[in-house]
PDB file of C-alpha atoms in Angstrom:
ATOM      1  CA  GLU A   1     123.603 107.482 101.464  1.00 86.00           C
ATOM      2  CA  ILE A   2     121.490 106.308 104.371  1.00 91.00           C
ATOM      3  CA  VAL A   3     120.523 102.641 104.154  1.00 95.00           C
ATOM      4  CA  LEU A   4     117.253 101.613 105.802  1.00 97.00           C
ATOM      5  CA  THR A   5     116.903  98.021 106.956  1.00 98.00           C
ATOM      6  CA  GLN A   6     113.472  96.738 107.853  1.00 98.00           C
ATOM      7  CA  SER A   7     112.726  93.730 110.004  1.00 96.00           C
ATOM      8  CA  PRO A   8     111.290  91.231 109.945  1.00 97.00           C
ATOM      9  CA  GLY A   9     111.045  90.554 106.236  1.00 97.00           C
ATOM     10  CA  THR A  10     107.723  88.816 106.756  1.00 98.00           C
ATOM     11  CA  LEU A  11     105.443  88.972 109.789  1.00 97.00           C
ATOM     12  CA  SER A  12     102.638  86.435 110.199  1.00 97.00           C
ATOM     13  CA  LEU A  13      99.885  87.492 112.579  1.00 97.00           C
ATOM     14  CA  SER A  14      96.152  87.101 113.076  1.00 97.00           C
ATOM     15  CA  PRO A  15      93.478  89.805 112.987  1.00 96.00           C
ATOM     16  CA  GLY A  16      93.173  91.462 116.379  1.00 97.00           C
ATOM     17  CA  GLU A  17      96.836  90.979 117.222  1.00 97.00           C
ATOM     18  CA  ARG A  18      99.419  93.718 117.623  1.00 98.00           C
ATOM     19  CA  ALA A  19     102.051  94.227 114.926  1.00 98.00           C
ATOM     20  CA  THR A  20     105.460  95.771 115.500  1.00 98.00           C
ATOM     21  CA  LEU A  21     107.600  96.605 112.475  1.00 98.00           C
ATOM     22  CA  SER A  22     111.164  97.892 112.713  1.00 98.00           C
ATOM     23  CA  CYS A  23     113.223 100.219 110.540  1.00 98.00           C
ATOM     24  CA  ARG A  24     116.899 100.764 111.310  1.00 98.00           C
ATOM     25  CA  ALA A  25     118.984 103.439 109.577  1.00 97.00           C
ATOM     26  CA  SER A  26     122.712 103.216 108.858  1.00 96.00           C
ATOM     27  CA  GLN A  27     123.118 106.827 110.002  1.00 94.00           C
ATOM     28  CA  THR A  28     121.094 109.194 112.135  1.00 94.00           C
ATOM     29  CA  VAL A  29     117.925 110.374 110.431  1.00 94.00           C
ATOM     30  CA  THR A  30     118.034 114.088 111.118  1.00 90.00           C
ATOM     31  CA  GLY A  31     114.851 115.740 112.278  1.00 89.00           C
ATOM     32  CA  SER A  32     113.184 112.321 112.528  1.00 91.00           C
ATOM     33  CA  TYR A  33     112.258 112.771 108.893  1.00 95.00           C
ATOM     34  CA  LEU A  34     111.058 109.206 108.614  1.00 96.00           C
ATOM     35  CA  ALA A  35     107.867 108.103 106.894  1.00 98.00           C
ATOM     36  CA  TRP A  36     105.965 104.832 106.693  1.00 98.00           C
ATOM     37  CA  TYR A  37     103.907 103.719 103.709  1.00 98.00           C
ATOM     38  CA  GLN A  38     101.451 100.889 103.223  1.00 98.00           C
ATOM     39  CA  GLN A  39     101.122  99.149  99.863  1.00 98.00           C
ATOM     40  CA  LYS A  40      98.512  96.584  98.937  1.00 97.00           C
ATOM     41  CA  PRO A  41      98.846  94.367  95.836  1.00 95.00           C
ATOM     42  CA  GLY A  42      98.184  96.273  92.647  1.00 95.00           C
ATOM     43  CA  GLN A  43      97.837  99.580  94.463  1.00 97.00           C
ATOM     44  CA  ALA A  44      99.975 102.654  94.968  1.00 98.00           C
ATOM     45  CA  PRO A  45     101.666 103.237  98.317  1.00 98.00           C
ATOM     46  CA  ARG A  46      99.737 105.197 100.954  1.00 98.00           C
ATOM     47  CA  LEU A  47     101.382 107.507 103.469  1.00 98.00           C
ATOM     48  CA  LEU A  48     100.687 106.267 107.005  1.00 98.00           C
ATOM     49  CA  ILE A  49     103.159 108.123 109.200  1.00 98.00           C
ATOM     50  CA  TYR A  50     105.499 111.085 108.733  1.00 97.00           C
ATOM     51  CA  GLY A  51     107.868 112.812 111.090  1.00 95.00           C
ATOM     52  CA  ALA A  52     108.319 109.373 112.687  1.00 96.00           C
ATOM     53  CA  SER A  53     105.062 109.672 114.638  1.00 97.00           C
ATOM     54  CA  SER A  54     102.526 111.965 112.922  1.00 97.00           C
ATOM     55  CA  ARG A  55      99.488 110.586 111.137  1.00 97.00           C
ATOM     56  CA  PRO A  56      98.010 112.302 108.057  1.00 96.00           C
ATOM     57  CA  THR A  57      94.323 113.046 108.117  1.00 94.00           C
ATOM     58  CA  GLY A  58      92.264 109.917 107.572  1.00 95.00           C
ATOM     59  CA  ILE A  59      94.776 107.375 108.878  1.00 97.00           C
ATOM     60  CA  PRO A  60      93.222 105.292 111.682  1.00 97.00           C
ATOM     61  CA  ASP A  61      94.692 105.752 115.138  1.00 96.00           C
ATOM     62  CA  ARG A  62      95.528 102.060 115.424  1.00 97.00           C
ATOM     63  CA  PHE A  63      98.606 103.001 113.369  1.00 98.00           C
ATOM     64  CA  SER A  64     101.347 104.663 115.399  1.00 98.00           C
ATOM     65  CA  GLY A  65     104.990 105.444 114.826  1.00 98.00           C
ATOM     66  CA  SER A  66     107.841 106.004 117.216  1.00 97.00           C
ATOM     67  CA  GLY A  67     111.593 106.295 117.358  1.00 97.00           C
ATOM     68  CA  SER A  68     114.404 108.685 116.627  1.00 96.00           C
ATOM     69  CA  GLY A  69     118.023 108.662 115.583  1.00 95.00           C
ATOM     70  CA  THR A  70     118.548 105.341 113.850  1.00 96.00           C
ATOM     71  CA  ASP A  71     115.736 103.173 115.219  1.00 98.00           C
ATOM     72  CA  PHE A  72     112.096 103.550 114.267  1.00 98.00           C
ATOM     73  CA  THR A  73     108.994 101.458 114.820  1.00 98.00           C
ATOM     74  CA  LEU A  74     105.571 101.209 113.237  1.00 98.00           C
ATOM     75  CA  THR A  75     102.946  99.677 115.506  1.00 98.00           C
ATOM     76  CA  ILE A  76      99.488  98.530 114.510  1.00 98.00           C
ATOM     77  CA  SER A  77      97.600  98.097 117.740  1.00 95.00           C
ATOM     78  CA  ARG A  78      94.865  95.699 116.635  1.00 96.00           C
ATOM     79  CA  LEU A  79      95.131  94.258 113.151  1.00 97.00           C
ATOM     80  CA  GLU A  80      92.152  94.586 110.855  1.00 97.00           C
ATOM     81  CA  PRO A  81      91.818  92.338 107.774  1.00 96.00           C
ATOM     82  CA  GLU A  82      92.597  95.300 105.509  1.00 96.00           C
ATOM     83  CA  ASP A  83      95.955  95.919 107.252  1.00 97.00           C
ATOM     84  CA  PHE A  84      97.658  92.915 105.674  1.00 97.00           C
ATOM     85  CA  ALA A  85      99.996  94.486 103.155  1.00 97.00           C
ATOM     86  CA  VAL A  86     103.618  95.485 102.594  1.00 98.00           C
ATOM     87  CA  TYR A  87     105.014  98.327 104.680  1.00 98.00           C
ATOM     88  CA  TYR A  88     107.953 100.531 103.716  1.00 98.00           C
ATOM     89  CA  CYS A  89     109.902 103.054 105.716  1.00 98.00           C
ATOM     90  CA  GLN A  90     111.548 105.996 103.968  1.00 97.00           C
ATOM     91  CA  ARG A  91     113.861 108.874 104.827  1.00 96.00           C
ATOM     92  CA  TYR A  92     112.914 112.263 103.468  1.00 94.00           C
ATOM     93  CA  GLY A  93     114.158 115.838 103.800  1.00 90.00           C
ATOM     94  CA  SER A  94     116.121 118.344 101.772  1.00 84.00           C
ATOM     95  CA  SER A  95     119.129 116.156 100.922  1.00 86.00           C
ATOM     96  CA  PRO A  96     118.959 113.428  98.309  1.00 84.00           C
ATOM     97  CA  PRO A  97     119.425 110.605  97.603  1.00 83.00           C
ATOM     98  CA  TYR A  98     116.270 109.226  99.127  1.00 88.00           C
ATOM     99  CA  THR A  99     115.960 105.646 100.116  1.00 90.00           C
ATOM    100  CA  PHE A 100     113.212 103.278 101.062  1.00 96.00           C
ATOM    101  CA  GLY A 101     113.553 100.226 103.232  1.00 97.00           C
ATOM    102  CA  GLN A 102     113.189  96.887 101.495  1.00 97.00           C
ATOM    103  CA  GLY A 103     109.734  96.384 103.000  1.00 98.00           C
ATOM    104  CA  THR A 104     108.034  94.169 105.560  1.00 98.00           C
ATOM    105  CA  LYS A 105     105.251  91.906 104.359  1.00 98.00           C
ATOM    106  CA  LEU A 106     102.497  91.562 106.938  1.00 98.00           C
ATOM    107  CA  GLU A 107     100.562  88.396 106.192  1.00 97.00           C
ATOM    108  CA  ILE A 108      97.624  86.611 107.753  1.00 94.00           C
ATOM    109  CA  LYS A 109      98.616  83.709 109.965  1.00 91.00           C
TER     110      LYS A 109
ATOM    111  CA  GLU B   1      89.817 115.363  95.924  1.00 95.00           C
ATOM    112  CA  VAL B   2      93.464 115.043  94.940  1.00 97.00           C
ATOM    113  CA  GLN B   3      93.984 112.996  91.805  1.00 98.00           C
ATOM    114  CA  LEU B   4      97.154 112.079  89.947  1.00 98.00           C
ATOM    115  CA  LEU B   5      96.799 110.306  86.630  1.00 98.00           C
ATOM    116  CA  GLU B   6      99.880 108.918  84.907  1.00 98.00           C
ATOM    117  CA  SER B   7     100.061 108.034  81.245  1.00 97.00           C
ATOM    118  CA  GLY B   8     102.611 107.256  78.575  1.00 97.00           C
ATOM    119  CA  GLY B   9     103.909 103.893  79.697  1.00 97.00           C
ATOM    120  CA  GLY B  10     104.360 100.969  77.353  1.00 97.00           C
ATOM    121  CA  LEU B  11     106.799  98.622  75.699  1.00 98.00           C
ATOM    122  CA  VAL B  12     110.024 100.104  74.372  1.00 98.00           C
ATOM    123  CA  GLN B  13     113.233  98.592  73.046  1.00 98.00           C
ATOM    124  CA  PRO B  14     116.537  99.004  74.881  1.00 98.00           C
ATOM    125  CA  GLY B  15     118.066 102.324  73.946  1.00 98.00           C
ATOM    126  CA  GLY B  16     114.679 103.818  73.183  1.00 98.00           C
ATOM    127  CA  SER B  17     112.815 106.741  74.693  1.00 98.00           C
ATOM    128  CA  LEU B  18     109.501 107.292  76.391  1.00 98.00           C
ATOM    129  CA  ARG B  19     107.755 110.294  77.905  1.00 98.00           C
ATOM    130  CA  LEU B  20     105.530 109.865  80.918  1.00 98.00           C
ATOM    131  CA  SER B  21     102.909 112.400  81.930  1.00 98.00           C
ATOM    132  CA  CYS B  22     101.106 112.946  85.200  1.00 98.00           C
ATOM    133  CA  ALA B  23      97.978 115.094  85.208  1.00 98.00           C
ATOM    134  CA  ALA B  24      97.114 116.531  88.605  1.00 98.00           C
ATOM    135  CA  SER B  25      93.883 117.894  90.005  1.00 98.00           C
ATOM    136  CA  GLY B  26      92.261 118.723  93.313  1.00 97.00           C
ATOM    137  CA  PHE B  27      95.054 120.896  94.734  1.00 97.00           C
ATOM    138  CA  THR B  28      97.106 123.974  93.863  1.00 97.00           C
ATOM    139  CA  PHE B  29      99.627 122.173  91.687  1.00 97.00           C
ATOM    140  CA  SER B  30     102.083 125.068  91.411  1.00 97.00           C
ATOM    141  CA  ASN B  31     102.634 125.066  95.193  1.00 97.00           C
ATOM    142  CA  TYR B  32     104.070 121.565  95.464  1.00 97.00           C
ATOM    143  CA  ALA B  33     107.189 119.696  94.437  1.00 96.00           C
ATOM    144  CA  MET B  34     106.383 116.605  92.408  1.00 97.00           C
ATOM    145  CA  SER B  35     108.259 113.340  92.171  1.00 97.00           C
ATOM    146  CA  TRP B  36     108.500 110.082  90.281  1.00 98.00           C
ATOM    147  CA  VAL B  37     109.055 106.837  92.151  1.00 98.00           C
ATOM    148  CA  ARG B  38     109.357 103.466  90.444  1.00 98.00           C
ATOM    149  CA  GLN B  39     108.862  99.863  91.409  1.00 98.00           C
ATOM    150  CA  ALA B  40     110.359  97.014  89.423  1.00 98.00           C
ATOM    151  CA  PRO B  41     108.202  93.876  89.218  1.00 96.00           C
ATOM    152  CA  GLY B  42     108.138  92.158  92.614  1.00 95.00           C
ATOM    153  CA  LYS B  43     110.610  94.652  94.074  1.00 96.00           C
ATOM    154  CA  GLY B  44     110.603  97.635  96.411  1.00 96.00           C
ATOM    155  CA  LEU B  45     110.257 101.355  95.849  1.00 97.00           C
ATOM    156  CA  GLU B  46     112.982 103.486  94.259  1.00 97.00           C
ATOM    157  CA  TRP B  47     113.015 107.271  94.103  1.00 96.00           C
ATOM    158  CA  VAL B  48     113.692 108.448  90.538  1.00 97.00           C
ATOM    159  CA  SER B  49     113.356 112.221  90.296  1.00 97.00           C
ATOM    160  CA  THR B  50     111.856 115.365  91.836  1.00 96.00           C
ATOM    161  CA  ILE B  51     111.061 118.793  90.433  1.00 96.00           C
ATOM    162  CA  SER B  52     110.663 121.838  92.668  1.00 95.00           C
ATOM    163  CA  TYR B  53     107.318 123.590  92.903  1.00 95.00           C
ATOM    164  CA  ARG B  54     108.383 126.399  90.566  1.00 95.00           C
ATOM    165  CA  GLY B  55     110.189 124.005  88.265  1.00 94.00           C
ATOM    166  CA  GLY B  56     113.565 125.674  88.561  1.00 94.00           C
ATOM    167  CA  ASN B  57     115.304 122.825  90.357  1.00 95.00           C
ATOM    168  CA  THR B  58     115.437 119.170  89.430  1.00 96.00           C
ATOM    169  CA  TYR B  59     116.944 116.173  91.207  1.00 95.00           C
ATOM    170  CA  PHE B  60     117.716 112.656  90.036  1.00 96.00           C
ATOM    171  CA  ALA B  61     118.772 109.315  91.394  1.00 95.00           C
ATOM    172  CA  ASP B  62     122.244 108.286  90.236  1.00 95.00           C
ATOM    173  CA  SER B  63     120.707 105.347  88.370  1.00 96.00           C
ATOM    174  CA  VAL B  64     118.918 107.683  85.924  1.00 98.00           C
ATOM    175  CA  LYS B  65     121.071 110.818  85.973  1.00 97.00           C
ATOM    176  CA  GLY B  66     122.022 111.928  82.484  1.00 97.00           C
ATOM    177  CA  ARG B  67     119.310 109.771  80.876  1.00 98.00           C
ATOM    178  CA  PHE B  68     116.071 111.082  82.394  1.00 98.00           C
ATOM    179  CA  THR B  69     114.750 114.636  82.602  1.00 98.00           C
ATOM    180  CA  ILE B  70     111.802 115.957  84.567  1.00 98.00           C
ATOM    181  CA  SER B  71     109.708 118.999  83.771  1.00 98.00           C
ATOM    182  CA  ARG B  72     106.381 120.536  84.682  1.00 98.00           C
ATOM    183  CA  ASP B  73     103.773 122.817  83.187  1.00 97.00           C
ATOM    184  CA  ASN B  74     102.066 124.660  86.014  1.00 96.00           C
ATOM    185  CA  SER B  75      99.490 126.122  83.608  1.00 96.00           C
ATOM    186  CA  GLU B  76      98.447 122.588  82.632  1.00 97.00           C
ATOM    187  CA  ASN B  77      98.910 121.003  86.089  1.00 98.00           C
ATOM    188  CA  THR B  78     101.113 118.329  84.564  1.00 98.00           C
ATOM    189  CA  VAL B  79     104.511 116.872  85.343  1.00 98.00           C
ATOM    190  CA  TYR B  80     106.565 114.934  82.816  1.00 98.00           C
ATOM    191  CA  LEU B  81     109.351 112.390  82.897  1.00 98.00           C
ATOM    192  CA  GLN B  82     111.381 112.095  79.702  1.00 98.00           C
ATOM    193  CA  MET B  83     113.252 108.819  79.681  1.00 98.00           C
ATOM    194  CA  ASN B  84     116.055 108.280  77.157  1.00 98.00           C
ATOM    195  CA  SER B  85     118.585 105.500  76.615  1.00 98.00           C
ATOM    196  CA  LEU B  86     116.285 103.074  78.355  1.00 98.00           C
ATOM    197  CA  ARG B  87     117.671  99.855  79.774  1.00 98.00           C
ATOM    198  CA  ALA B  88     116.096  96.586  80.831  1.00 98.00           C
ATOM    199  CA  GLU B  89     116.618  97.570  84.457  1.00 97.00           C
ATOM    200  CA  ASP B  90     114.338 100.589  83.963  1.00 98.00           C
ATOM    201  CA  THR B  91     111.398  98.203  83.627  1.00 98.00           C
ATOM    202  CA  ALA B  92     108.999  99.171  86.407  1.00 98.00           C
ATOM    203  CA  VAL B  93     105.735 100.748  87.360  1.00 98.00           C
ATOM    204  CA  TYR B  94     106.343 104.484  87.524  1.00 98.00           C
ATOM    205  CA  TYR B  95     104.369 106.432  90.102  1.00 98.00           C
ATOM    206  CA  CYS B  96     103.850 110.158  90.175  1.00 98.00           C
ATOM    207  CA  ALA B  97     103.567 111.560  93.698  1.00 98.00           C
ATOM    208  CA  LYS B  98     102.919 114.869  95.436  1.00 97.00           C
ATOM    209  CA  ASP B  99     104.966 116.269  98.295  1.00 95.00           C
ATOM    210  CA  LEU B 100     103.218 116.848 101.628  1.00 93.00           C
ATOM    211  CA  PRO B 101     104.343 120.386 102.470  1.00 92.00           C
ATOM    212  CA  PRO B 102     103.875 123.306 100.061  1.00 91.00           C
ATOM    213  CA  PHE B 103     106.592 125.693  98.946  1.00 93.00           C
ATOM    214  CA  ARG B 104     109.493 123.291  99.426  1.00 89.00           C
ATOM    215  CA  ASP B 105     111.880 122.643  96.559  1.00 86.00           C
ATOM    216  CA  LEU B 106     112.618 119.135  97.748  1.00 87.00           C
ATOM    217  CA  TRP B 107     111.218 117.087 100.589  1.00 89.00           C
ATOM    218  CA  LEU B 108     109.952 113.711  99.363  1.00 89.00           C
ATOM    219  CA  CYS B 109     107.353 113.069 102.005  1.00 92.00           C
ATOM    220  CA  LEU B 110     104.718 111.871  99.558  1.00 96.00           C
ATOM    221  CA  ASP B 111     101.093 112.177 100.623  1.00 96.00           C
ATOM    222  CA  TYR B 112      99.345 111.379  97.335  1.00 97.00           C
ATOM    223  CA  TRP B 113     100.320 108.919  94.650  1.00 98.00           C
ATOM    224  CA  GLY B 114      98.931 108.078  91.239  1.00 98.00           C
ATOM    225  CA  GLN B 115      98.067 104.520  90.276  1.00 97.00           C
ATOM    226  CA  GLY B 116     101.204 104.175  88.194  1.00 98.00           C
ATOM    227  CA  THR B 117     102.077 103.428  84.598  1.00 98.00           C
ATOM    228  CA  LEU B 118     104.046 100.379  83.504  1.00 98.00           C
ATOM    229  CA  VAL B 119     107.211 100.795  81.469  1.00 98.00           C
ATOM    230  CA  THR B 120     108.669  97.653  79.942  1.00 98.00           C
ATOM    231  CA  VAL B 121     112.066  97.789  78.280  1.00 98.00           C
ATOM    232  CA  SER B 122     112.605  94.717  76.176  1.00 97.00           C
ATOM    233  CA  SER B 123     113.563  93.663  72.677  1.00 95.00           C
TER     234      SER B 123
END
């Protein structure tokens, strides 16, 4: 089972700043089948990034993903007030089990 | 507009059973694998189960294998999660979610999620 470790646990930034969130896998994530989700309190998760760097329709371009192998990054170029939330990375593909990272809480400084 | 609406959650005693439903609309339901993901209070996300788009293949996390079953009715655009032998550690919000690509038995890249239904296992 691939374990995903996200860092930092909590990130305190101000609106307008750049956010960099990390996700490290215990084994190579084949095909870069790595997704990022955003979850706000009381809401369901929302898919932000898939394939390590692709954005679904409707996701603002201030969100970008990068990485391959075991190291992946989610970058938010300029934080908007609505971006403060918890972010999870997740491995997907055709082989279970599937795991999520433990999450990074992005909070307003 | 894609919509997923879960129902069936509630309070149940340890050892009891519960059946969750997820009614889907806004897409061709029979073309997509469907999954359940849960979130214990204050905790992270945990994959629970997936059913292939035709319904012939099912997959479970080790934590629920042998206790939970998943099924779907493509004529009713609904996916179900039957939960038996429930334990306190099954207490969570259960989300129904749709896979991104069509015609895959199993992928778990989840592009739409329902709002969740709360299951509480307690005496």
